[in-house]
Structure formats: C-alpha cells, structure tokens
Amino acid sequence: MQTSVLEKATSEKGHCSTVLELNVRNHPGVMTHICGLFARRAYNVEGIACMPLGTGTTSRAWLLINEDERLEQVVKQVEKLQDVLEVRRHAGGHAVFENLGPFFRP
Amino acid sequence: MFRMTGAEVLIRLLERQGIQTIPGIPGGANLPIYDALSRSPVIRHVLARHEQGAGFMAQGMARVTGRPQVFFATSGPGATNTLTALADAKLDSVPVICITGQVPRSMIGTDAFQEVDIYGMSIPATKHNFLVRCVEELVQIIPEAFRIAASGRPGPVLVDIPKDVQTAEIDISSWPDPGLAEAPKAVAMQDVENAARMINTAERPMFYLGGGVIQSGASALARTFAEKAGLPTVMTLMGLGGIPSGHPLSLGMLGMHAAPCANLALEECDLLIAAGVRFDDRATGKVEEFCPGAKIIHMDIDPAELGKIRPAHQALVGDVGQALQALIPRLEARNRGPWLERVRTLKTDHPMRLSGSENPRSGYGVVLEAARLAGPQAVVATDVGQHQMRAAQAYPFDTPRRWLTSGGLGTMGFGLPAAIGAALARPDLPVICFSGDGSLLMNIQEMATAVEQGVNVKIVLTNNNALGLVRQQQQLFYEGNLFASDYGYAVDFLRIAQGFGMQTLNLDQSADPSGDLERIFNEPGPGLIHLTVDAGDNVYPMVPPGAANSEMIEGEEHADVCA
C-alpha cells in the first residue's frame, strides 16, 4: 500500500498532525498573509492546497501542520486575518492530503 | 456624477473620514496625490523631514484623539522609512493609516526606480494592508482601511497605491459611507457572572490595568470598578493615566521599573483582574512566578491575547468598558480592610524612591517641575530610555490619552514627532516631550517641523551622553563591561536646537532653574530644555531581564553592594 504524505510526516518526525480548512478572500496577497504567521513563529506548514471556489471571489486553502503547543495561538492569529472568513480544524488523516499522496512520491 | 482621478477620490474620501491634518513627504510616486491634496479646502499637510517622523506624528494625533489618522510617503525609501512607525503602532494598537505611492502597475516587479514591495514588507508590521489594483477598488478600500484600523483592537493599516491608479479616472455617482469602528461583540453574560463570583469571594484581589482600558475609553469605569470592589490597582506602561497616580488605590506601574510595593503586592494577591493587558514580559517578569498564588480573570477585546502568555481561570472576550460596566452592578460590598491595610503597609515600607526629586536639576526633579508648570491637562510624550522610565515612575498622571510612549516596540526617536502630532491635534494643550540624548538624535530632524509649525512642544532633554539603559544593563549584568554605550563625542544640543530656530534653556548654567523653567514654559512655541545628568545614575528599582518581579534590585541595596 502507498504510504500517504500524512503517515510519512507522522512516522518520520513522530508528530501528530492537524489539517486546517480556511475559507479566504481570493487575491494575490492572501497566501503570504497566512504563511507569514507560521513563518515568523518558525512553525512549518507541511502541506498546502488552495483552489478558488465558485466564481473565484473566495478560495479554500487546506493546510497540513504538525501539532504542538503553539497551534492554539497560531489558529487564533489566522482567525484574526481580515481575508480569512472561516477556519475549521480537522484531524491529521483528512482525505484532502491523503488523496494527494500519489502526486508526492519521491 | 463626477469624473475624478484616483488621487482626487482618495483625498475626497479622507475628507469624508474627517481627516484634517496629514503629515508626510512627497516623492515621484505619490505626486498625483499631493497635487490633489493641494486643492483640498479642509486637509492641512504637515511636511515632515523623515517618513518615520511623519508616521510618529500621525501616531501622536491618533493616541491623543483615539481616532484613526493618516500619513503619506512615496514609494521605495519613503515607504521603507515608514516601517518602524507602523511596527510601533502595531505593538501599541494605534490606529494609523499609511498611504504610500507605488510605481505604476506596468512597472511593478521590474526593479523600477524607487520600487520596493512595501505590501510584502509591511504584512507583519500592520494589522492589514492593501495593494490597490484599480481605481474602482480604491473607492472601497479607503473606508475599509479606516474600519479595520479602528475596529476591535485598533492597529495600523497600509494602503499602497500605484501611480497610474492615482491618475486613472473614474465616474463617481455616490460616495461610500465613511469607515467606522464596528460595535464590539457583547461579552458573554455567563462569563461575567463567573468573574463577578470570583471577585466577590476573593480575599486579596488586585486590578491590573493596561492600554486596552485607555483604548476603550473605560478609565472612568475602571476607577469606579476599583473603588467599588476595593481593588489595589497597578498599571502597565501603556495603562498609565487609567486611574490617577495620586488615587489611594493606585500603586503606579508594575514590572521591571515599578515601585517595590506594586510588585510585592502582586506577589501576595489571590485574584488578578487583568483588563486590556497582554502580560508583556516587561510587566510580568518571569511569567511562571508572576502572581504565583492568584487566580486570573482576563478581559480583552482580542481573543488571541487570552491564554497567549498566561491561561485565565475566567476570560472575558469583548470591550473592556462593556465588561467593567457589566461587572460593576454585580460587585458585592466586601470588607477587604485587612488586605487594603496590608497594601498600605507595603506602600509605606516599600515606596518608590525618587532620589533628588526636590531638585529641578535632577532626573526626577525636572520631571516633577515640568509637570507642575505644564499643569494637569498637559500631554506627555517620551522617547525610550532612562528618562522614559523616570517619567513613568514620577509623573503625576491624571487623565487618559495624555501619555504617549512607545511601549511595545520601545522605539528611540518616537518622542519628538509624537509630541508634534499631539500638538497638531490638540493645539489647546501644552505638550512636554521627555527625551534623552540617544533618543533625541534619532529623529532630531523633526525640530525643523516643530519650528515650522510653531507647535507648543517643550522638549526636556536629560543628557548623559550615553545610552543610559544599555549602560545600566552592562554595569549590572555584564560585569561592568561598558562597551558602545558611552558616546565619545558630546554634541551641543543647545546650538543644534538654536540652529533649527528653537528657543533653548540650559539648566546646567541657570542661576534660577525653577524661574527659568517657568519662563520657557510660559513662552508659546517649541523649546529645548537641556539638563546634564550623570551617566552612572541608574534607574531603580530594576528587575533583571528574565528574572521574577520579586527579584528587584533596589538602588540603595545596590549602592551597599558597590560600597
């Protein structure tokens, strides 16, 4: 069986992972705003998937991140971003990254 | 229907927001905006000498009025020069809107002359930022920028406008409503009930009040709350003025340079009621040992502050004023005589020692004498350093929104331009700027702006020809290895100020310091008051960085150690 992206992240580093589902306004700066919050905390985003929704005024961004004690604070900071309309949290094994697995074989 | 350029639309939208004064500097990429501004019948432009100065002037205006204020800069170096003022506004939650010119859209990304990615650079320094992509968008973005700057926890917003968007034409049939602060979400009543129960059952409660109380306009409520519940009160650097310094319940500032009684009382409290504070390390010291035996109620409008540093037993999310308003009728009359008596004893036994305060030619004395001469309505701006801590310790604070200091970022160079901004926004009030020689040199060019505008700002410069707080840390914590903290050359600040056209007073050579001070304070317009102080004269008490607040070094103890 193919090892998923998620399982690899978990098994190699021994971290529990979390998937964040973000509904955001779709414009050129929005991913920089989001990723900057993680970068300034030296908190790695392990996986990103983002596509526009419907007419393209909003997008959905999926982030795969390792859980640690900074997660609560960084989620609160993401919720404060003006262009982030909604944040939902899912367990690490969410299908969105599971199904991307075949595209990320070394 | 009007046909207008983007620049004209911008100026009209700013007029509709009630903007009356805009500090800034023109350059190639914002000239269309300046051309439109020149025709505004209501907005006055103040030509700063550095974009950082313009940013701090806007901050000074915003801090005294509580309303968002605007400043202008051109692209490239003009834009990068605004970043320190923006970062400062972010950390102290000040609503300012920076409008930068950008190279035309077709040239973005080509390394054009004076092109920088200020949108990218300003992301972490602002609450939000915009790169305007078309003139139609501009009409929506400007009110939105004001709404964001003023809503919830206020903060800075940057709007980057390419030059061809400024010159593009648009037909306007109606104007959008001005952007205003949104009403905050109501505080959950169950949380209020729980908090009230915790307060009513506490034996030794303390009130810990910060800049959020000032922002919320809740100072009067905070005072009523403290009085009704009988709460000894400490304030953060940003919260000073929240309740008057002379109030019997006030213990002044807490933390690194607090009166010993304030930190000692916090050690003993069983309930800490934190209002509009963020548990900054300069206030809490080693956070694990801050208020070790206390339960915590934390009220703040920013949900991300709750639990960020110290988990609260009861969090109240929402406007601090509304939270206090809801709590006040739920407070039960409690006899806290023994606790208040204990705090009174601490105040008597461990007061703030202001050495030399009787002498107007001392670091503390000149603060008190300036306060007396300027009167209780005065606005007080400071730079960053020993003079700032002395002012925080000694100044008789009376009114909120009159104390302008760079708290979170600790920006040397903040004081003079912030004082100018305050004087522009409130020409009816006297303004004092306490500064040091290190700080004053960092934005000294704004002396020209002060003289040009004729603002009533009195700079009180205590000059030790050194970076005093750095020197102090080297002396105390680096085995006295003083390195790069003393200046090798003493500049002549009096001649510099005179060169800028400012009146001056050298207290060092004054036969009648009090009389001379009174004379210069009675003279309208900007002035520099110069006083030499000893570089070895440290600010005490001091909690070593990273240590618990109980580990204060007190001046006299230290003097004993040295002897």
XYZ file of C-alpha atoms in Angstrom:
669
model
C 0.000 0.000 0.000
C 1.150 3.502 -0.776
C 2.415 5.425 2.247
C 0.480 8.662 2.485
C 2.017 12.101 2.869
C 0.431 12.306 6.259
C 1.702 8.976 7.530
C 5.185 9.857 6.419
C 5.083 13.172 8.261
C 3.818 11.408 11.343
C 6.129 8.444 11.278
C 9.324 10.278 10.382
C 9.062 13.022 12.950
C 6.772 11.423 15.499
C 4.348 14.389 15.414
C 0.587 14.397 15.461
C -0.703 16.449 12.571
C -3.740 18.667 12.077
C -5.496 19.860 8.954
C -6.861 23.410 8.817
C -9.569 24.307 6.327
C -9.687 28.039 5.571
C -12.207 29.988 3.538
C -10.417 33.091 2.345
C -10.842 36.042 0.026
C -9.127 35.235 -3.240
C -6.462 37.830 -4.033
C -2.707 37.833 -4.678
C -1.629 38.552 -1.082
C -3.751 36.191 0.920
C -1.395 33.190 0.998
C 1.506 35.440 2.055
C -0.548 36.772 4.955
C -1.358 33.239 6.104
C 2.067 31.702 5.577
C 3.774 34.685 7.216
C 2.024 33.939 10.503
C 3.549 30.477 10.528
C 6.956 31.578 9.240
C 7.508 34.228 11.920
C 6.903 31.568 14.569
C 9.295 29.135 12.840
C 6.269 26.850 12.552
C 6.433 24.796 9.391
C 3.452 24.308 7.107
C 3.940 20.717 5.900
C 1.338 20.794 3.131
C -0.742 23.413 1.305
C -3.582 23.021 -1.188
C -5.582 26.019 -2.397
C -8.217 26.422 -5.112
C -10.817 29.106 -5.895
C -14.469 28.422 -5.039
C -17.393 29.084 -7.398
C -16.970 32.444 -9.110
C -13.495 32.861 -7.635
C -14.123 35.686 -5.165
C -13.216 33.265 -2.374
C -10.824 30.357 -2.170
C -10.442 27.377 0.079
C -6.992 26.725 1.493
C -6.058 23.462 3.208
C -3.014 23.438 5.471
C -1.330 20.385 6.912
C 0.633 21.234 10.049
C 2.228 19.403 12.929
C 0.513 19.850 16.256
C 2.482 21.474 19.014
C 1.814 23.849 21.879
C 1.797 26.869 19.534
C -1.135 25.558 17.494
C -3.905 27.229 19.549
C -2.220 30.632 19.328
C -1.450 30.398 15.619
C -5.050 29.354 14.834
C -6.286 32.399 16.769
C -3.905 34.579 14.775
C -5.129 33.056 11.495
C -8.710 33.799 12.577
C -7.730 37.459 13.058
C -6.619 37.893 9.441
C -9.019 40.160 7.571
C -9.065 37.959 4.488
C -9.754 34.741 6.375
C -13.503 34.267 6.540
C -13.660 30.943 8.346
C -11.318 28.435 9.944
C -12.179 24.776 10.569
C -9.960 22.196 12.202
C -9.755 18.563 11.170
C -7.758 15.570 12.306
C -4.487 14.892 10.517
C -5.799 11.999 8.448
C -8.188 14.142 6.382
C -8.804 12.864 2.859
C -7.661 16.057 1.150
C -3.982 15.323 1.773
C -4.437 11.532 1.796
C -5.669 11.706 -1.787
C -2.791 13.924 -2.852
C -0.366 11.207 -1.785
C 0.183 9.732 -5.284
C 1.360 13.136 -6.557
C 4.109 13.335 -3.961
C 6.137 10.194 -4.495
C 9.862 10.851 -4.368
C -21.948 62.092 -11.497
C -18.378 63.366 -11.130
C -15.386 62.336 -13.172
C -12.338 62.304 -10.944
C -8.844 60.858 -10.742
C -7.910 58.215 -8.218
C -5.870 60.814 -6.312
C -8.882 63.150 -6.118
C -11.081 60.271 -4.997
C -8.568 59.439 -2.253
C -8.460 63.000 -0.923
C -12.261 63.296 -1.036
C -12.622 60.011 0.875
C -10.128 61.198 3.500
C -12.075 64.457 3.876
C -15.244 62.417 4.326
C -13.494 60.468 7.101
C -12.954 63.751 8.934
C -9.196 63.872 8.403
C -7.882 67.404 8.989
C -4.108 67.019 9.164
C -1.824 64.695 7.198
C 1.905 64.547 7.881
C 4.011 63.180 5.068
C 6.671 63.650 2.421
C 6.072 63.814 -1.344
C 8.112 61.969 -3.945
C 7.908 60.754 -7.507
C 5.336 58.018 -6.943
C 2.820 59.995 -4.869
C 2.908 63.337 -6.693
C -0.626 62.948 -8.118
C -1.894 62.539 -4.528
C -0.009 65.655 -3.445
C -1.371 67.580 -6.422
C -4.916 66.648 -5.375
C -4.158 67.371 -1.711
C -3.010 70.893 -2.606
C -6.603 71.658 -3.663
C -8.264 70.272 -0.514
C -10.096 73.027 1.338
C -10.022 71.155 4.657
C -6.919 68.991 4.937
C -3.721 70.614 6.070
C -0.474 68.966 5.099
C 2.456 68.930 7.504
C 5.753 68.403 5.755
C 7.836 66.058 7.888
C 11.598 65.711 7.476
C 11.622 61.911 7.514
C 8.829 59.426 6.825
C 9.355 57.803 10.215
C 8.759 61.239 11.718
C 5.548 61.556 9.690
C 4.421 58.153 10.986
C 5.043 59.099 14.607
C 3.262 62.433 14.108
C 0.218 60.500 12.882
C 0.598 58.240 15.909
C 0.720 61.252 18.239
C -2.502 62.560 16.675
C -4.157 59.133 16.931
C -3.035 58.484 20.504
C -4.445 61.759 21.860
C -7.670 61.730 19.839
C -8.385 57.991 19.762
C -9.316 58.330 16.085
C -7.511 56.887 13.055
C -5.018 59.284 11.473
C -3.291 59.253 8.113
C 0.238 59.826 6.866
C 1.757 59.850 3.375
C 5.006 58.553 1.918
C 6.297 57.889 -1.547
C 7.488 54.535 -2.885
C 10.843 52.885 -2.214
C 12.843 54.517 0.572
C 9.875 56.683 1.554
C 7.852 53.531 2.095
C 10.570 51.558 3.928
C 11.092 54.532 6.252
C 7.508 54.129 7.487
C 8.015 50.567 8.720
C 9.317 51.359 12.214
C 6.391 53.699 12.869
C 3.979 51.024 11.626
C 5.528 48.246 13.709
C 5.386 50.565 16.714
C 1.685 51.236 16.070
C 1.024 47.510 15.725
C 2.537 46.675 19.113
C 0.787 49.553 20.885
C -2.519 49.102 18.989
C -2.615 52.588 17.475
C -4.966 53.260 14.522
C -2.875 54.878 11.792
C -3.259 54.586 8.041
C -0.134 54.855 5.918
C -0.747 55.701 2.280
C 2.242 55.040 0.059
C 2.761 55.791 -3.594
C 3.917 52.864 -5.722
C 5.452 52.697 -9.173
C 2.880 52.311 -11.989
C 1.293 48.864 -12.282
C 3.096 48.084 -15.541
C 6.449 48.604 -13.797
C 5.741 46.587 -10.629
C 8.144 43.676 -10.431
C 10.689 45.202 -12.816
C 13.002 46.669 -10.134
C 11.904 50.095 -11.323
C 13.410 53.232 -9.757
C 12.232 53.516 -6.123
C 10.281 50.291 -6.314
C 10.057 48.127 -3.212
C 7.499 45.503 -2.269
C 6.114 47.522 0.632
C 2.984 45.396 0.538
C 5.056 42.309 1.312
C 7.341 44.105 3.764
C 4.536 45.631 5.781
C 2.493 42.448 6.310
C 3.911 41.622 9.747
C 4.097 45.295 10.763
C 0.436 46.097 10.103
C -2.984 44.879 11.157
C -3.858 44.685 7.474
C -2.575 46.092 4.206
C -3.702 46.651 0.645
C -2.111 46.959 -2.764
C -4.709 48.833 -4.788
C -5.094 47.144 -8.175
C -7.549 49.543 -9.849
C -9.224 52.868 -9.200
C -12.629 51.222 -8.665
C -11.119 49.189 -5.830
C -9.716 52.353 -4.223
C -13.236 53.639 -3.517
C -13.945 50.563 -1.384
C -10.513 50.167 0.173
C -10.204 53.566 1.853
C -13.327 53.257 4.067
C -12.364 49.623 4.672
C -8.890 50.718 5.853
C -10.484 53.067 8.399
C -12.927 50.379 9.567
C -10.106 47.892 10.103
C -7.798 50.411 11.837
C -10.498 51.431 14.323
C -12.389 48.174 14.956
C -11.755 45.730 17.785
C -8.145 46.036 18.817
C -7.005 49.058 16.790
C -3.923 48.941 14.628
C -2.059 50.274 11.612
C -3.145 49.739 8.005
C -1.045 50.385 4.903
C -2.550 51.220 1.518
C -0.091 51.082 -1.396
C -1.389 52.948 -4.473
C 0.381 52.634 -7.842
C 0.913 55.954 -9.578
C -1.265 55.048 -12.572
C -4.144 54.184 -10.212
C -3.744 57.699 -8.782
C -4.081 59.221 -12.250
C -6.752 56.842 -13.616
C -10.202 58.416 -13.964
C -13.467 57.116 -12.580
C -17.093 58.267 -12.637
C -18.457 58.627 -9.137
C -22.222 58.820 -8.694
C -22.317 58.330 -4.917
C -19.798 58.043 -2.117
C -19.458 55.036 0.173
C -20.139 55.647 3.869
C -17.048 56.570 5.886
C -15.436 53.543 7.535
C -16.114 53.451 11.263
C -15.283 51.119 14.135
C -17.637 48.163 14.294
C -19.563 47.659 17.502
C -17.715 45.042 19.562
C -19.382 41.693 20.227
C -21.166 41.583 23.562
C -19.357 39.944 26.476
C -20.917 36.571 27.379
C -23.093 37.063 30.456
C -22.223 33.666 31.914
C -18.570 34.705 31.873
C -19.446 37.979 33.598
C -21.379 36.115 36.321
C -18.452 33.757 36.906
C -15.980 36.619 37.053
C -18.183 38.557 39.487
C -18.386 35.494 41.737
C -14.589 35.169 41.703
C -14.183 38.838 42.610
C -16.785 38.673 45.359
C -15.139 35.674 47.002
C -11.535 36.882 46.672
C -9.674 37.906 49.802
C -6.724 39.691 48.223
C -7.685 40.859 44.710
C -5.557 43.147 42.559
C -6.534 45.099 39.462
C -4.014 45.048 36.573
C -4.931 47.672 34.037
C -3.416 48.233 30.604
C -3.584 50.153 27.367
C -6.843 48.420 26.411
C -8.608 50.402 29.130
C -7.356 53.650 27.594
C -8.281 52.470 24.055
C -11.749 51.520 25.204
C -12.308 54.911 26.848
C -13.037 52.983 30.033
C -10.866 54.883 32.524
C -13.797 56.286 34.490
C -15.379 52.815 34.660
C -12.076 51.289 35.743
C -11.880 53.772 38.588
C -15.464 53.088 39.684
C -14.793 49.356 39.489
C -11.620 49.612 41.579
C -13.324 51.817 44.163
C -16.460 49.724 44.460
C -14.595 46.433 44.863
C -11.733 47.960 46.864
C -9.015 46.868 44.471
C -5.395 47.920 44.810
C -4.503 48.816 41.219
C -1.348 48.553 39.134
C -0.955 49.842 35.595
C 1.209 48.818 32.678
C 3.352 51.412 30.915
C 0.541 51.755 28.360
C -2.147 51.905 31.044
C -0.727 54.905 32.935
C -3.403 57.574 33.260
C -6.050 54.839 33.527
C -6.613 55.922 37.083
C -4.840 58.960 38.541
C -1.415 58.353 40.070
C -2.479 60.046 43.269
C -5.518 57.806 43.787
C -5.307 55.958 47.130
C -5.798 52.582 45.379
C -3.064 53.238 42.799
C 0.311 51.555 43.184
C 1.536 53.005 39.889
C 3.278 50.929 37.261
C 4.110 47.240 37.705
C 7.075 45.287 36.432
C 10.678 45.966 35.593
C 10.918 49.522 36.983
C 7.891 49.512 39.286
C 7.637 50.783 42.818
C 8.632 47.816 45.022
C 5.235 47.892 46.751
C 3.456 47.227 43.435
C 5.420 44.068 42.651
C 5.280 42.912 46.279
C 1.505 43.325 46.473
C 1.107 41.306 43.261
C 3.134 38.506 44.883
C 0.518 38.236 47.614
C -2.738 38.573 45.677
C -5.169 35.674 45.384
C -7.028 37.093 42.366
C -5.591 39.106 39.494
C -8.157 41.026 37.465
C -6.384 41.830 34.190
C -8.086 44.392 31.958
C -6.807 45.292 28.482
C -3.337 43.905 29.112
C -1.245 41.305 27.305
C 1.031 40.016 30.095
C 4.081 41.620 28.481
C 7.396 40.348 29.844
C 8.451 43.831 30.988
C 5.328 43.883 33.166
C 5.236 40.308 34.437
C 8.917 39.447 34.778
C 9.421 35.672 34.723
C 5.850 34.783 33.940
C 5.782 31.459 35.829
C 6.485 33.367 39.033
C 4.105 36.268 38.369
C 1.282 36.393 40.939
C 2.098 32.831 41.961
C -0.926 32.280 44.184
C -3.530 34.083 42.093
C -6.465 33.032 40.011
C -6.779 35.150 36.896
C -9.634 36.986 35.251
C -8.517 38.326 31.877
C -10.657 40.714 29.848
C -9.576 41.745 26.361
C -11.148 42.558 23.021
C -8.575 40.428 21.172
C -9.344 36.705 21.663
C -5.764 35.854 20.685
C -4.461 37.598 23.820
C -6.482 35.325 26.102
C -4.303 32.412 27.094
C -1.385 33.596 24.922
C 1.032 34.000 27.834
C -0.884 33.007 30.940
C -4.091 30.937 30.931
C -7.025 32.698 32.566
C -9.376 30.994 35.019
C -12.054 33.217 33.559
C -11.664 35.011 30.246
C -13.984 37.840 29.187
C -13.820 38.381 25.441
C -15.007 41.805 24.395
C -14.729 45.504 25.012
C -13.145 46.157 28.407
C -15.533 49.047 29.088
C -18.563 46.856 28.466
C -17.095 44.099 30.636
C -16.476 46.512 33.511
C -19.939 48.024 33.080
C -21.482 44.560 33.372
C -19.338 43.644 36.383
C -19.871 46.792 38.459
C -23.532 46.146 39.466
C -22.613 42.552 40.366
C -19.960 43.536 42.889
C -20.937 42.842 46.490
C -19.857 45.083 49.326
C -16.953 43.255 50.931
C -14.810 44.231 53.836
C -11.296 43.983 52.479
C -9.880 46.018 55.358
C -7.043 43.617 56.234
C -5.872 43.364 52.599
C -6.087 47.110 51.996
C -4.261 47.627 55.275
C -1.552 45.190 54.146
C -1.173 47.043 50.838
C -0.978 50.374 52.691
C 1.819 48.926 54.819
C 3.658 47.764 51.698
C 3.259 51.254 50.233
C 4.683 52.848 53.355
C 7.528 50.370 53.775
C 8.442 49.905 50.100
C 7.603 53.128 48.285
C 9.005 54.439 45.031
C 12.168 56.346 45.931
C 12.599 59.345 43.658
C 16.068 60.475 44.605
C 16.723 64.174 44.171
C 13.096 64.900 43.366
C 13.268 68.234 45.215
C 15.977 69.446 42.856
C 14.785 70.578 39.414
C 18.297 69.802 38.180
C 17.901 66.058 38.730
C 16.384 63.341 36.542
C 13.255 63.063 38.710
C 13.128 66.679 39.815
C 12.921 68.020 36.274
C 10.007 65.650 35.518
C 8.068 66.879 38.545
C 8.878 70.538 37.895
C 7.833 70.252 34.233
C 4.599 68.529 35.314
C 3.858 71.340 37.766
C 4.484 74.044 35.156
C 2.584 72.345 32.322
C -0.404 71.562 34.515
C -2.746 68.579 34.774
C -4.064 68.931 31.206
C -0.653 68.550 29.584
C 0.168 65.867 27.038
C 3.357 63.993 27.900
C 5.344 62.240 25.185
C 8.557 60.378 25.862
C 11.349 58.767 23.980
C 12.775 55.460 25.132
C 15.318 55.014 27.889
C 16.046 56.072 31.441
C 14.179 59.374 31.046
C 11.109 57.396 29.939
C 11.190 55.145 32.997
C 11.747 58.134 35.299
C 8.756 59.892 33.762
C 6.657 56.712 34.098
C 7.688 56.430 37.761
C 7.340 60.066 38.775
C 4.885 61.916 36.539
C 1.563 62.709 38.249
C -0.765 61.077 35.712
C -4.274 62.354 35.859
C -6.074 61.904 32.543
C -6.153 59.130 29.932
C -4.824 59.744 26.394
C -2.258 62.256 27.624
C 0.650 59.831 27.996
C 2.299 58.964 24.694
C 5.093 56.456 24.944
C 6.454 53.681 22.796
C 5.606 50.717 24.979
C 5.741 47.527 22.964
C 8.391 48.298 20.372
C 10.410 50.666 22.574
C 11.339 52.911 19.674
C 14.002 55.515 20.354
C 13.089 58.570 18.275
C 9.366 58.242 18.986
C 9.070 61.184 21.357
C 9.613 64.373 19.362
C 7.449 63.543 16.324
C 4.728 62.023 18.535
C 4.739 65.222 20.612
C 4.452 67.309 17.429
C 1.493 65.164 16.315
C -0.201 65.591 19.688
C 0.286 69.357 19.497
C -1.131 69.450 15.951
C -4.229 67.517 17.036
C -4.667 69.359 20.349
C -3.231 72.862 19.913
C -5.162 73.831 23.040
C -2.959 71.675 25.290
C 0.658 72.124 26.373
C 2.907 69.246 25.285
C 6.042 68.036 27.038
C 8.486 65.680 25.376
C 10.841 63.963 27.814
C 13.859 62.744 25.895
C 17.430 61.568 26.233
C 20.410 62.398 24.091
C 20.441 58.971 22.406
C 16.764 59.064 21.506
C 16.548 62.713 20.515
C 19.280 62.270 17.909
C 17.236 59.533 16.225
C 14.585 61.920 14.914
C 16.143 65.303 15.647
C 15.374 66.495 12.098
C 11.747 66.967 13.188
C 12.861 70.006 15.183
C 12.542 71.765 11.828
C 8.915 70.618 11.550
C 8.211 71.711 15.129
C 9.552 75.215 14.461
C 7.867 75.488 11.062
C 4.503 74.515 12.560
C 5.033 76.586 15.703
C 3.795 73.731 17.899
C 3.807 74.220 21.641
C 6.192 71.360 22.453
C 8.739 71.661 25.223
C 11.497 69.086 24.917
C 13.016 68.233 28.283
C 16.348 66.631 27.452
C 18.226 64.859 30.215
C 21.637 64.384 28.645
C 24.098 61.803 29.983
C 25.974 61.473 26.682
C 25.263 57.758 26.815
C 22.733 55.064 26.017
C 21.683 55.014 29.656
C 19.562 51.864 29.896
C 22.107 49.893 27.875
C 24.921 51.195 30.041
C 22.911 50.297 33.129
C 22.450 46.696 31.969
C 26.145 46.403 31.138
C 27.021 47.716 34.562
C 24.625 45.420 36.410
C 24.625 42.254 34.311
C 27.828 42.280 32.221
C 30.377 42.782 34.997
C 30.555 46.495 34.348
C 31.931 45.963 30.857
C 30.744 49.244 29.389
C 31.005 48.895 25.647
C 29.465 51.071 22.922
C 27.106 52.661 25.425
C 29.026 55.899 26.086
C 29.364 58.434 23.307
C 32.900 59.536 22.554
C 31.816 62.988 21.473
C 29.274 65.244 23.130
C 27.165 67.096 20.605
C 25.970 70.574 21.506
C 22.202 70.138 21.638
C 21.624 73.779 22.512
C 23.367 75.010 19.385
C 21.637 72.338 17.328
C 18.232 73.467 18.604
C 19.143 77.111 18.030
C 20.194 76.188 14.509
C 16.716 74.807 13.953
C 15.313 78.095 15.271
C 14.187 76.827 18.640
C 14.276 78.659 21.937
C 16.555 76.980 24.448
C 17.240 76.804 28.147
C 20.400 75.292 29.594
C 19.549 74.300 33.154
C 23.210 73.445 33.744
C 24.087 77.135 33.752
C 20.896 78.529 35.212
C 21.139 80.504 38.432
C 17.380 80.147 38.906
C 16.297 76.795 37.404
C 12.679 76.991 38.580
C 12.275 80.578 37.398
C 13.920 79.892 34.049
C 11.770 76.790 33.539
C 8.659 78.775 34.275
C 9.682 81.438 31.766
C 10.286 78.970 28.933
C 7.061 77.069 29.697
C 5.135 80.337 29.505
C 6.633 81.096 26.119
C 4.443 79.604 23.352
C 6.062 77.514 20.616
C 8.725 74.834 20.659
C 11.666 74.904 23.023
C 14.524 72.726 24.207
C 15.345 72.441 27.899
C 18.738 70.880 28.439
C 19.982 69.251 31.626
C 23.159 67.223 32.088
C 22.706 64.129 34.236
C 25.226 61.587 35.489
C 25.586 58.538 33.257
C 26.218 56.421 36.355
C 22.833 57.373 37.780
C 20.790 54.208 37.144
C 17.031 53.777 37.211
C 15.885 51.736 40.200
C 14.263 49.512 41.186
C 15.130 47.136 38.380
C 14.074 43.565 37.780
C 16.843 41.830 35.803
C 15.554 40.743 32.372
C 14.198 37.201 32.659
C 14.012 37.285 36.472
C 10.910 37.205 38.643
C 9.469 40.561 39.707
C 10.279 39.626 43.325
C 13.989 39.833 42.443
C 14.064 43.623 42.188
C 17.393 45.344 42.561
C 16.779 48.431 44.635
C 19.026 51.435 44.361
C 20.163 51.636 47.934
C 20.789 47.913 48.227
C 22.858 48.118 45.118
C 24.728 51.120 46.470
C 25.577 48.992 49.532
C 26.837 46.186 47.331
C 29.062 48.589 45.418
C 30.412 50.115 48.605
